[in-house]
Coordinates of N, CA and C in Angstrom, one line a residue:
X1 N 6.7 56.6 68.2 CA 6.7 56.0 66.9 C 5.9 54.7 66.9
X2 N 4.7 54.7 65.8 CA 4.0 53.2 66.0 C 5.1 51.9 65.3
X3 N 5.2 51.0 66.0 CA 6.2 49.8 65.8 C 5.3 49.5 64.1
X4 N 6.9 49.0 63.8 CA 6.6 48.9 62.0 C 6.4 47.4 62.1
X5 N 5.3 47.0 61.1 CA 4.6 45.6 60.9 C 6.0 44.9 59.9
X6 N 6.7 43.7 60.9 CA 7.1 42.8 60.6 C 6.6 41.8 59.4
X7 N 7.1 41.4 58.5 CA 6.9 40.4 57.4 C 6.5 39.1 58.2
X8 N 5.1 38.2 57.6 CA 4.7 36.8 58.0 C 4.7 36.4 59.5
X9 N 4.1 38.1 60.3 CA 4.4 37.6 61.6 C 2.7 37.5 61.8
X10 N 2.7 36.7 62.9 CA 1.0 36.1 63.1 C 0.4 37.4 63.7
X11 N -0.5 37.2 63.0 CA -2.0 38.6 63.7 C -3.3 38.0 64.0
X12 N -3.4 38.0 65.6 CA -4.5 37.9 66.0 C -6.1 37.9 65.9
X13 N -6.5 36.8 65.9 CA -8.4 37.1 64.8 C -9.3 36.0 65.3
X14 N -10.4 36.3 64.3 CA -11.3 35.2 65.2 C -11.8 34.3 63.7
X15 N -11.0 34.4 63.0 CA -11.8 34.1 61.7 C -11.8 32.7 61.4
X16 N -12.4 31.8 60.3 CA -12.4 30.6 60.3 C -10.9 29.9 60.0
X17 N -10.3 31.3 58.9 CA -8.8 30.2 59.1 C -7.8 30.5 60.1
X18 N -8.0 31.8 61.3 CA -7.4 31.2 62.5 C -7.7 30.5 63.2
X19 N -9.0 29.8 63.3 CA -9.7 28.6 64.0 C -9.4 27.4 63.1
X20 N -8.9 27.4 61.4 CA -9.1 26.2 61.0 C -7.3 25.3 61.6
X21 N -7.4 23.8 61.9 CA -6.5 23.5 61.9 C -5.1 23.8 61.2
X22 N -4.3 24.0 61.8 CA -3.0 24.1 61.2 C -2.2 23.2 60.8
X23 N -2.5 22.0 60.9 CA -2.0 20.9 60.0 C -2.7 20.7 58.5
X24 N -4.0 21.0 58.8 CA -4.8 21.5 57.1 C -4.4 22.8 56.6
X25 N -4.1 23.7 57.2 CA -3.4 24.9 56.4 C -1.6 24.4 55.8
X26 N -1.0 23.7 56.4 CA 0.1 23.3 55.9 C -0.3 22.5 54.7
X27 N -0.6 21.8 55.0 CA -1.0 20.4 53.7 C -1.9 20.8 52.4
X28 N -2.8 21.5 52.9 CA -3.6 22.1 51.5 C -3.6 23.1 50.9
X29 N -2.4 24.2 51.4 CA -2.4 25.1 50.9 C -1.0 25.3 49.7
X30 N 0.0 24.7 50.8 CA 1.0 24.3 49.4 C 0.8 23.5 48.4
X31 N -0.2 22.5 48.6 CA -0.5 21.5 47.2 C -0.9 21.9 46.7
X32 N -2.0 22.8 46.8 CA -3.2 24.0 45.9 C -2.0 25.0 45.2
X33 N -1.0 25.8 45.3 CA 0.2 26.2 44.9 C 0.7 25.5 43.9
X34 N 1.3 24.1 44.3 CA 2.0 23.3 43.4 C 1.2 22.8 42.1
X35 N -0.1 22.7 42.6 CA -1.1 21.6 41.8 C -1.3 23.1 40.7
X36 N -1.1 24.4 40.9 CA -1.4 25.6 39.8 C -0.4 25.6 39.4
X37 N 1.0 25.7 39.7 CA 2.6 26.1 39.1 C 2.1 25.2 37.6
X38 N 1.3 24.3 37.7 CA 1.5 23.3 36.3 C -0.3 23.7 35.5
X39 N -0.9 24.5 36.3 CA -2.2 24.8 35.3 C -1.5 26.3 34.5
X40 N -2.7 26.7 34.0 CA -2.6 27.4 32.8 C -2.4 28.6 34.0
X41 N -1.6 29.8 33.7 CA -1.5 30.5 34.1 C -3.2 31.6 34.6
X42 N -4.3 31.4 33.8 CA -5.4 31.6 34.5 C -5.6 31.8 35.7
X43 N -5.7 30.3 35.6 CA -6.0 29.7 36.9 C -5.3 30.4 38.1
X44 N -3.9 30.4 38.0 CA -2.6 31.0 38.9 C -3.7 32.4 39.4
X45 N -4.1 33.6 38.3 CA -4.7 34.8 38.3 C -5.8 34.9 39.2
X46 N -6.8 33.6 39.1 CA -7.6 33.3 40.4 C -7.8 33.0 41.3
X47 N -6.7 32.5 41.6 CA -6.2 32.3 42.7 C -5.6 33.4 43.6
X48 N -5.0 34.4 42.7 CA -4.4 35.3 43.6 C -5.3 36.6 43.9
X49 N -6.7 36.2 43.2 CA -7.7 37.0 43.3 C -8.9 36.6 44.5
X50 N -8.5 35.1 44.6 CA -9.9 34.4 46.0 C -8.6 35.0 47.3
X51 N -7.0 34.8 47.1 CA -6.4 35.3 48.0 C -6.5 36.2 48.5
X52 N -6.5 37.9 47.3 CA -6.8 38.6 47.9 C -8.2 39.3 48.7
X53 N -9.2 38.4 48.0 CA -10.2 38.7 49.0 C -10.4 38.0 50.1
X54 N -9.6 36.6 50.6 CA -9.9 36.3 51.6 C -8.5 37.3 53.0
X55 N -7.9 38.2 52.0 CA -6.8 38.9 53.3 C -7.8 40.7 53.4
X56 N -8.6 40.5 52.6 CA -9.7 41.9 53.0 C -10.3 41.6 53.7
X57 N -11.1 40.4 53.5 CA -12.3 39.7 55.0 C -11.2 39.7 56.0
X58 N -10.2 39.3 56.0 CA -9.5 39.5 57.6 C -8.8 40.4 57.9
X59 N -9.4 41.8 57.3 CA -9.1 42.8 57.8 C -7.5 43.1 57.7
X60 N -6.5 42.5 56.9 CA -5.5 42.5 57.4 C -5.0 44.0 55.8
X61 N -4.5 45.1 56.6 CA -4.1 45.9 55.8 C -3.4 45.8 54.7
X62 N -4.0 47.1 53.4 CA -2.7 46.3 52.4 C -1.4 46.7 52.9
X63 N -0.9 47.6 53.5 CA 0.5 47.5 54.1 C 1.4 46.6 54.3
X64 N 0.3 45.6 55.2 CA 1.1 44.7 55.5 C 1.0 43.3 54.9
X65 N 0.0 43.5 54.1 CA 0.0 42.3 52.8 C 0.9 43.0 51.5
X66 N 1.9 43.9 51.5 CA 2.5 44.3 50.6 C 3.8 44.0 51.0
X67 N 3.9 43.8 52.7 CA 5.3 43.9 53.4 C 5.5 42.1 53.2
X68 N 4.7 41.5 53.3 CA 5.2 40.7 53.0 C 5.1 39.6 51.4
X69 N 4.9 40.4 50.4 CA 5.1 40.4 49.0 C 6.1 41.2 48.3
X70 N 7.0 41.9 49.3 CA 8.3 42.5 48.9 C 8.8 41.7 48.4
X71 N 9.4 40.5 48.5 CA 10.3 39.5 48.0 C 10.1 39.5 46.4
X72 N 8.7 39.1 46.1 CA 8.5 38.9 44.5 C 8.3 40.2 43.9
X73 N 7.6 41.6 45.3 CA 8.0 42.6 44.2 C 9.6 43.4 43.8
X74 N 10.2 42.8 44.7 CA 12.1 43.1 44.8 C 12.3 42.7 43.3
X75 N 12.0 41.1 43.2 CA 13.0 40.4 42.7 C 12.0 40.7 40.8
X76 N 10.5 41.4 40.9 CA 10.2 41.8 39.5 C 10.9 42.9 39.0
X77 N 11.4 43.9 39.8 CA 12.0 44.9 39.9 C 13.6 44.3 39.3
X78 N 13.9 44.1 39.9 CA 15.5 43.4 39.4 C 15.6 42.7 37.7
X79 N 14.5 42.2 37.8 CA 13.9 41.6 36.4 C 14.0 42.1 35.1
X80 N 13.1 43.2 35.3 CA 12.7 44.6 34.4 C 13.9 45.0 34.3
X81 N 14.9 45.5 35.2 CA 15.6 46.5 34.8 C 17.1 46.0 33.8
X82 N 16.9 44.3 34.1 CA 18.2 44.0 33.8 C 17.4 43.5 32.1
X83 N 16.0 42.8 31.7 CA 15.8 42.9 30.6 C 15.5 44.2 29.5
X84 N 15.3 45.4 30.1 CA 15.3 46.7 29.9 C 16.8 46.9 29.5
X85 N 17.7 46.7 30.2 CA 19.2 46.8 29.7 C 19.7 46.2 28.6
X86 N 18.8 44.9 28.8 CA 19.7 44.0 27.6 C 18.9 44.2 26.1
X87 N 17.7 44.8 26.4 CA 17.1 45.4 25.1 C 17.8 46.8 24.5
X88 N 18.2 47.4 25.5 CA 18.5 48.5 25.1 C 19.8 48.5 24.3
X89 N 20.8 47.6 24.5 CA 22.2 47.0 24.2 C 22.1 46.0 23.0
X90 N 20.4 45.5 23.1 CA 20.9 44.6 22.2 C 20.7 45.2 20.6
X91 N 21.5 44.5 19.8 CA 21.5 45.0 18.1 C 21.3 44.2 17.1
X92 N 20.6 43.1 17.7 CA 19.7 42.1 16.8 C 18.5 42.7 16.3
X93 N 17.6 43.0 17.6 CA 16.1 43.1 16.9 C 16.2 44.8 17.9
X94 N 15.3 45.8 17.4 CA 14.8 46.8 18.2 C 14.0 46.8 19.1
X95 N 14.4 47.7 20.4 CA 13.6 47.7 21.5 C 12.3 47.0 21.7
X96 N 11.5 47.7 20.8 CA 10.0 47.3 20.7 C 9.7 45.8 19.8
X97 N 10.3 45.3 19.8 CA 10.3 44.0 19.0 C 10.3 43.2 20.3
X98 N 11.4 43.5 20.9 CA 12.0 42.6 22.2 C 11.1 42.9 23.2
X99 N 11.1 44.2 23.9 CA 10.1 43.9 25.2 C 9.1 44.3 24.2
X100 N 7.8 43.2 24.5 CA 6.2 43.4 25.0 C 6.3 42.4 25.2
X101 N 4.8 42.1 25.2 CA 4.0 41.0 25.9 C 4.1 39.7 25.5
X102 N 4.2 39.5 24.4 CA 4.5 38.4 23.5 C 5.9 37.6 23.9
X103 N 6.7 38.7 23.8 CA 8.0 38.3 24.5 C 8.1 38.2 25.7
X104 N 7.6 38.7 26.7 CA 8.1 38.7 28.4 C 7.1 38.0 28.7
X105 N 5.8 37.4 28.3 CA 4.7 36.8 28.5 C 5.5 35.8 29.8
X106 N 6.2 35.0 29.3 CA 7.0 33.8 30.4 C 7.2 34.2 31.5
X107 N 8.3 35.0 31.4 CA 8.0 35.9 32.9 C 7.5 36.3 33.7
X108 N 6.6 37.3 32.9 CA 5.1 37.5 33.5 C 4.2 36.7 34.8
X109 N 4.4 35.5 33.9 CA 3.3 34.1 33.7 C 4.2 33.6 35.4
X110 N 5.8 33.6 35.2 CA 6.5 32.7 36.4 C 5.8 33.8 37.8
X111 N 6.2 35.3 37.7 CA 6.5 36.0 38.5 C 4.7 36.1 38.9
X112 N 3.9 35.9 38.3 CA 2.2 35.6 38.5 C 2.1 34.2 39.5
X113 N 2.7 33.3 39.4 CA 2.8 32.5 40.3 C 3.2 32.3 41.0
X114 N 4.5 32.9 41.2 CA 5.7 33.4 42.7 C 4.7 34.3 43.8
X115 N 3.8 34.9 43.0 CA 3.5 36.4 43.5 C 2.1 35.1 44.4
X116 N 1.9 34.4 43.4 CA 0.4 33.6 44.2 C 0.9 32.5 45.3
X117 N 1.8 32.0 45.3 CA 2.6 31.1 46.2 C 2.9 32.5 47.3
X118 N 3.5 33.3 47.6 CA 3.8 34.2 48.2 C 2.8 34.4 49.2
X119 N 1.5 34.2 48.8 CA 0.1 35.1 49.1 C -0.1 34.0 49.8
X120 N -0.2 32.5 49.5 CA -0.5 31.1 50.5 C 0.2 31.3 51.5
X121 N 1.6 31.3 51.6 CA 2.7 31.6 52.3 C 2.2 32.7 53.8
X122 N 1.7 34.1 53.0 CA 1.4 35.2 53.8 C 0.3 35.0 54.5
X123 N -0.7 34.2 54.5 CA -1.6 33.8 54.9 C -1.9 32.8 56.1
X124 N -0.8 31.8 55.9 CA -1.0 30.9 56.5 C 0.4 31.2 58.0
X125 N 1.4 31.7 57.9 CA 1.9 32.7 59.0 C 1.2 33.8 59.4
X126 N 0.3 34.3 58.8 CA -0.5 35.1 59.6 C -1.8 35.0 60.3
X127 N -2.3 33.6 60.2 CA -3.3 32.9 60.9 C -2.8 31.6 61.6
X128 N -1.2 31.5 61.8 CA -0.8 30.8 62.9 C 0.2 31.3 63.7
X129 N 0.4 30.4 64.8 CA 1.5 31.2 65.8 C 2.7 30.0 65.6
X130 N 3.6 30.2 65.9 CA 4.5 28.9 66.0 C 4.8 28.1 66.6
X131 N 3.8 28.0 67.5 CA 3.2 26.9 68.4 C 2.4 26.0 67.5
X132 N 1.3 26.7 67.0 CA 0.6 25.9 66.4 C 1.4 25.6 65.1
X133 N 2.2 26.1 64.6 CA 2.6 25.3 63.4 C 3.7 24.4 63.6
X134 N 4.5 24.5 64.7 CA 5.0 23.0 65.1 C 3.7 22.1 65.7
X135 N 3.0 22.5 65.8 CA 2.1 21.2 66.6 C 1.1 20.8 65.1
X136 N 1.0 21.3 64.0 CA 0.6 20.9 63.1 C 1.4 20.4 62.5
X137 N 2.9 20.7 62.0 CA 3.6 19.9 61.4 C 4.4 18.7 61.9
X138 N 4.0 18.5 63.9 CA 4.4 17.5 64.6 C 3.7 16.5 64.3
X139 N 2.3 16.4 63.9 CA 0.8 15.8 63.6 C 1.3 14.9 62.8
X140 N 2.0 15.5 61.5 CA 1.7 15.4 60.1 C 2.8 14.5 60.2
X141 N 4.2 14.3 60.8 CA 5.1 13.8 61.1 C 4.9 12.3 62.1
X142 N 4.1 12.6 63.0 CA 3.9 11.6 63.5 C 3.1 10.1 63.0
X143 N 1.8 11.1 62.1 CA 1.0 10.2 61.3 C 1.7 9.5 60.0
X144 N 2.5 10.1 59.5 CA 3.5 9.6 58.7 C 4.4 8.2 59.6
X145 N 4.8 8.7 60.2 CA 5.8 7.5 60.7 C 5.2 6.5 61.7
X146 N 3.8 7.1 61.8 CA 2.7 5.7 62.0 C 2.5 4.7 60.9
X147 N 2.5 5.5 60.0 CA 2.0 4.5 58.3 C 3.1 3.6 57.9
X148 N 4.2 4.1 58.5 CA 5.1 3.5 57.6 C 6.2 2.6 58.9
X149 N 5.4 2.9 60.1 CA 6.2 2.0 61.0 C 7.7 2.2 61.7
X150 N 7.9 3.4 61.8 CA 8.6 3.6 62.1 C 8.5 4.7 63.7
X151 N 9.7 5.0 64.1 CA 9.9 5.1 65.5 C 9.0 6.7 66.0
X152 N 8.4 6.7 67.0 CA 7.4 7.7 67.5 C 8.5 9.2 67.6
X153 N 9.4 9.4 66.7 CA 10.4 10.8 67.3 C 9.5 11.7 66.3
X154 N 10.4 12.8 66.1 CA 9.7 14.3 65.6 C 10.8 14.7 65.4
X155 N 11.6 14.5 64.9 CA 13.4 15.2 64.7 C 13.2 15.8 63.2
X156 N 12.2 15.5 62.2 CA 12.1 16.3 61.3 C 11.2 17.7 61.7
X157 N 10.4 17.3 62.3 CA 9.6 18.7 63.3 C 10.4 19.8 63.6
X158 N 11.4 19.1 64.6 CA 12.6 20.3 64.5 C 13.2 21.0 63.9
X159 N 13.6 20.2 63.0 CA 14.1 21.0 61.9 C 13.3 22.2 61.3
X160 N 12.4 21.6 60.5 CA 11.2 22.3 59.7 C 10.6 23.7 60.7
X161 N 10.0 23.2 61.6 CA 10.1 24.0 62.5 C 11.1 25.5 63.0
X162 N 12.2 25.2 62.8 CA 13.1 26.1 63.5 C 13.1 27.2 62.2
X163 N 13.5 26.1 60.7 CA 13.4 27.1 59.2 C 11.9 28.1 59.6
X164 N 10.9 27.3 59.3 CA 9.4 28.3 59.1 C 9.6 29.3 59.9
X165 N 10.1 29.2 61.6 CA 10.0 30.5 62.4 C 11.3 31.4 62.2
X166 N 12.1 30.8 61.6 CA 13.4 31.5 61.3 C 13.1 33.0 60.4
X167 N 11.8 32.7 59.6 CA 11.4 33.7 58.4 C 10.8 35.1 59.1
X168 N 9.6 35.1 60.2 CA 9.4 36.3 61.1 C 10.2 36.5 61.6
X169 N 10.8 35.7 62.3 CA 12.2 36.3 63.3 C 13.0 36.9 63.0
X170 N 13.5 36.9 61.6 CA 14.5 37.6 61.3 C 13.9 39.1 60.7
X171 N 12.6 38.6 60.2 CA 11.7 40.3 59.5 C 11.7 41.1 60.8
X172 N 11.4 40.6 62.1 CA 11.1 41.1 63.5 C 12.6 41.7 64.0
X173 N 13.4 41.4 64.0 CA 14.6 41.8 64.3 C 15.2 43.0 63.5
X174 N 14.9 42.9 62.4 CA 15.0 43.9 61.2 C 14.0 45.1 61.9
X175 N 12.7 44.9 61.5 CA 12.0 46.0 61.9 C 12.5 46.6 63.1
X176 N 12.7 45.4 64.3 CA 12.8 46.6 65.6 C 14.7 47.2 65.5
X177 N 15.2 46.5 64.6 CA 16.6 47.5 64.3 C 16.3 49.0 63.3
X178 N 15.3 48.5 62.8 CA 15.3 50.1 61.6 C 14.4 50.8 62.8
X179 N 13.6 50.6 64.0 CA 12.6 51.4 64.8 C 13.9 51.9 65.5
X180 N 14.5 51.7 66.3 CA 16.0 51.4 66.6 C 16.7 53.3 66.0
X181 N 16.7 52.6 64.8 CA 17.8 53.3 63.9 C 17.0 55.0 63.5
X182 N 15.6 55.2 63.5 CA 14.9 55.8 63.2 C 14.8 56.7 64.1
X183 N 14.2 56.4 65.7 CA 14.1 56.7 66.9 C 15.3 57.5 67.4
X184 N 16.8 57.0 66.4 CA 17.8 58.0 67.2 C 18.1 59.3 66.0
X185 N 17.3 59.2 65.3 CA 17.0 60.2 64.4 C 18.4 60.1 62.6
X186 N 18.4 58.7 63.0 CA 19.0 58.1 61.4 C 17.9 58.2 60.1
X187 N 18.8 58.3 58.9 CA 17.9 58.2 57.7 C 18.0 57.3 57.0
X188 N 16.9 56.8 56.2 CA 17.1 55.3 54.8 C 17.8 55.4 54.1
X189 N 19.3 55.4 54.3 CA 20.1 55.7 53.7 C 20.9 54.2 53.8
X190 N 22.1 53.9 52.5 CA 23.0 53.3 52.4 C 23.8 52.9 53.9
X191 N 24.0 53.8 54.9 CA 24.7 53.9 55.9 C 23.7 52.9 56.8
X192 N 22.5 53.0 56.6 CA 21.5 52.4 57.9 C 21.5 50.8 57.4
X193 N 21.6 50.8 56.0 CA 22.0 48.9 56.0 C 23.6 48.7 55.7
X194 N 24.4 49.4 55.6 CA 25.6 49.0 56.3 C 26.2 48.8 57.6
X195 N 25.0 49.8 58.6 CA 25.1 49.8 60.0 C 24.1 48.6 60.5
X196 N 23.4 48.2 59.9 CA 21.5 47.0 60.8 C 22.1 46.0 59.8
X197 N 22.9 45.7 58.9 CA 23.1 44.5 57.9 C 23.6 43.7 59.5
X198 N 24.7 44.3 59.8 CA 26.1 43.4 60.5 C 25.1 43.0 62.0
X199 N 24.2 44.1 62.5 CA 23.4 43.6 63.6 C 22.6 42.3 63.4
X200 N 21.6 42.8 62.3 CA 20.6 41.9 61.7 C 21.4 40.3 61.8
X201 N 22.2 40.1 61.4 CA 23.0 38.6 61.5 C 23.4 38.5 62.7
X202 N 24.3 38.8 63.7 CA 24.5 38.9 65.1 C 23.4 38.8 66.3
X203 N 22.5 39.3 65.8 CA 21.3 38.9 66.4 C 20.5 37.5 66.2
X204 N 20.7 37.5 64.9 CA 19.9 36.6 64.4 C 20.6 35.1 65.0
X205 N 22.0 35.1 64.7 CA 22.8 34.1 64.9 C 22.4 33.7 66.4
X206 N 22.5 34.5 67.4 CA 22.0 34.3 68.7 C 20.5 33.8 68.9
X207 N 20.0 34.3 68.3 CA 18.2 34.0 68.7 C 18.9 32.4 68.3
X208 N 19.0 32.3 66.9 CA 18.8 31.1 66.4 C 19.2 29.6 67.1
X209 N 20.8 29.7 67.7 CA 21.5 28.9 68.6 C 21.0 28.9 70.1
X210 N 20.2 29.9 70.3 CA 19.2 30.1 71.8 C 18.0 29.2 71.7
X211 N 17.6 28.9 70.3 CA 16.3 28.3 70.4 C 17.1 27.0 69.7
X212 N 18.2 26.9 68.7 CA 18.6 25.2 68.9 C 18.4 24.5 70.4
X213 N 19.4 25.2 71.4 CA 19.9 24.9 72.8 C 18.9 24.3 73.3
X214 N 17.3 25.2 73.3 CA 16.4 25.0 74.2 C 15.8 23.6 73.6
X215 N 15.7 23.5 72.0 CA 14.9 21.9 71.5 C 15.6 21.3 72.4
X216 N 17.3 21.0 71.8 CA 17.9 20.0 72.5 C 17.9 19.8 73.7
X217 N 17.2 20.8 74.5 CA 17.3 20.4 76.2 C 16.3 19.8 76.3
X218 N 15.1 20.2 75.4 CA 13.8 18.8 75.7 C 13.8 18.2 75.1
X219 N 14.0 18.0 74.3 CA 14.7 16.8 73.1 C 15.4 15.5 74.0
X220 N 16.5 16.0 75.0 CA 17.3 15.2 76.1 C 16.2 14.7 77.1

């Protein structure tokens, strides 16, 4: 069985944004995000359109630029169904009055921006490793508490650090529990995430207190 592609896990390349610093992928790629959340929704649309062509130039499948845009397509899906309900229930105005475009436009407009923040997000975990993005967000930490005078540590590094790698690691443990669950000839059924839910955390909990242990021993 070929191993199933894990969500925001790094893929190997030669391209300019896995050669560009990783302290400039952290710092300008979330402002560029935030600095749109407040432009005209447009803008948001072009963005997710220079995104998508810059994840074709790197070769990176839509598979696995879809695997890790599950989140905003989960949570559009959840969206629809429960505004779909409440039109159907409601006895103010008729269905077709309530949903179109005029009306769900807002939503639209948020889940168009979730979906483009997503894409920055997918991008920048997959042209770094977690080495390099503690050693960029150790940078960015240190230069800060040069400006402002304060003591040479990195204890926010840590932290931050441990969250960003916490997000593949747990998609990675997932995948090789459903390769796992697959391999012994289980199906995608209700039973396979009532049986990988309770692992998925048990595992996770251990990786997670295995890599606190290790900061704190060089930390000491």
């Amino acid at each position: 069985m070929v191993q199933k592609y894990s969500a925001f896990s790094y893929i190997s390349g030669n391209s300019f944004l896995h050669k560009c610093p990783c302290w400039i992928k952290i710092l300008f790629i979330p402002v560029v995000n935030i600095l749109f959340l407040f432009l005209p929704v447009y803008f948001c649309l072009s963005l997710i359109v220079v995104q998508l062509i810059f994840a074709f130039l790197l070769n990176f499948p839509v598979k696995q630029q879809l695997a890790d845009l599950k989140p905003v397509i989960y949570y559009s899906f959840l969206l629809l169904v429960i505004e779909i309900f409440n039109c159907l229930f409601s006895t103010e105005v008729t269905f077709s009055q309530r949903f179109n475009f005029q009306t769900q436009k807002d939503t639209l407009f948020l889940l168009a921006k979730l979906f483009c923040m997503m894409q920055s997000a997918s991008l920048v975990f997959k042209t770094s490793t977690s080495l390099q993005l503690r050693e960029g967000i150790e940078k960015i930490e240190l230069f800060v508490r040069k400006i402002l005078h304060l003591k040479n540590k990195t204890s926010f590094t840590n932290a931050i650090s441990m969250f960003l790698n916490f997000i593949p690691m747990v998609t990675k443990i997932w995948a090789q529990a459903q390769k796992a669950w697959f391999a012994r000839g289980g199906k995608k059924t209700i039973k396979m995430y009532l049986s990988l839910l309770p692992v998925l955390f048990s595992v996770g909990m251990k990786k997670a207190w295995n890599t606190a242990r290790a900061i704190e021993s060089r930390i000491i």
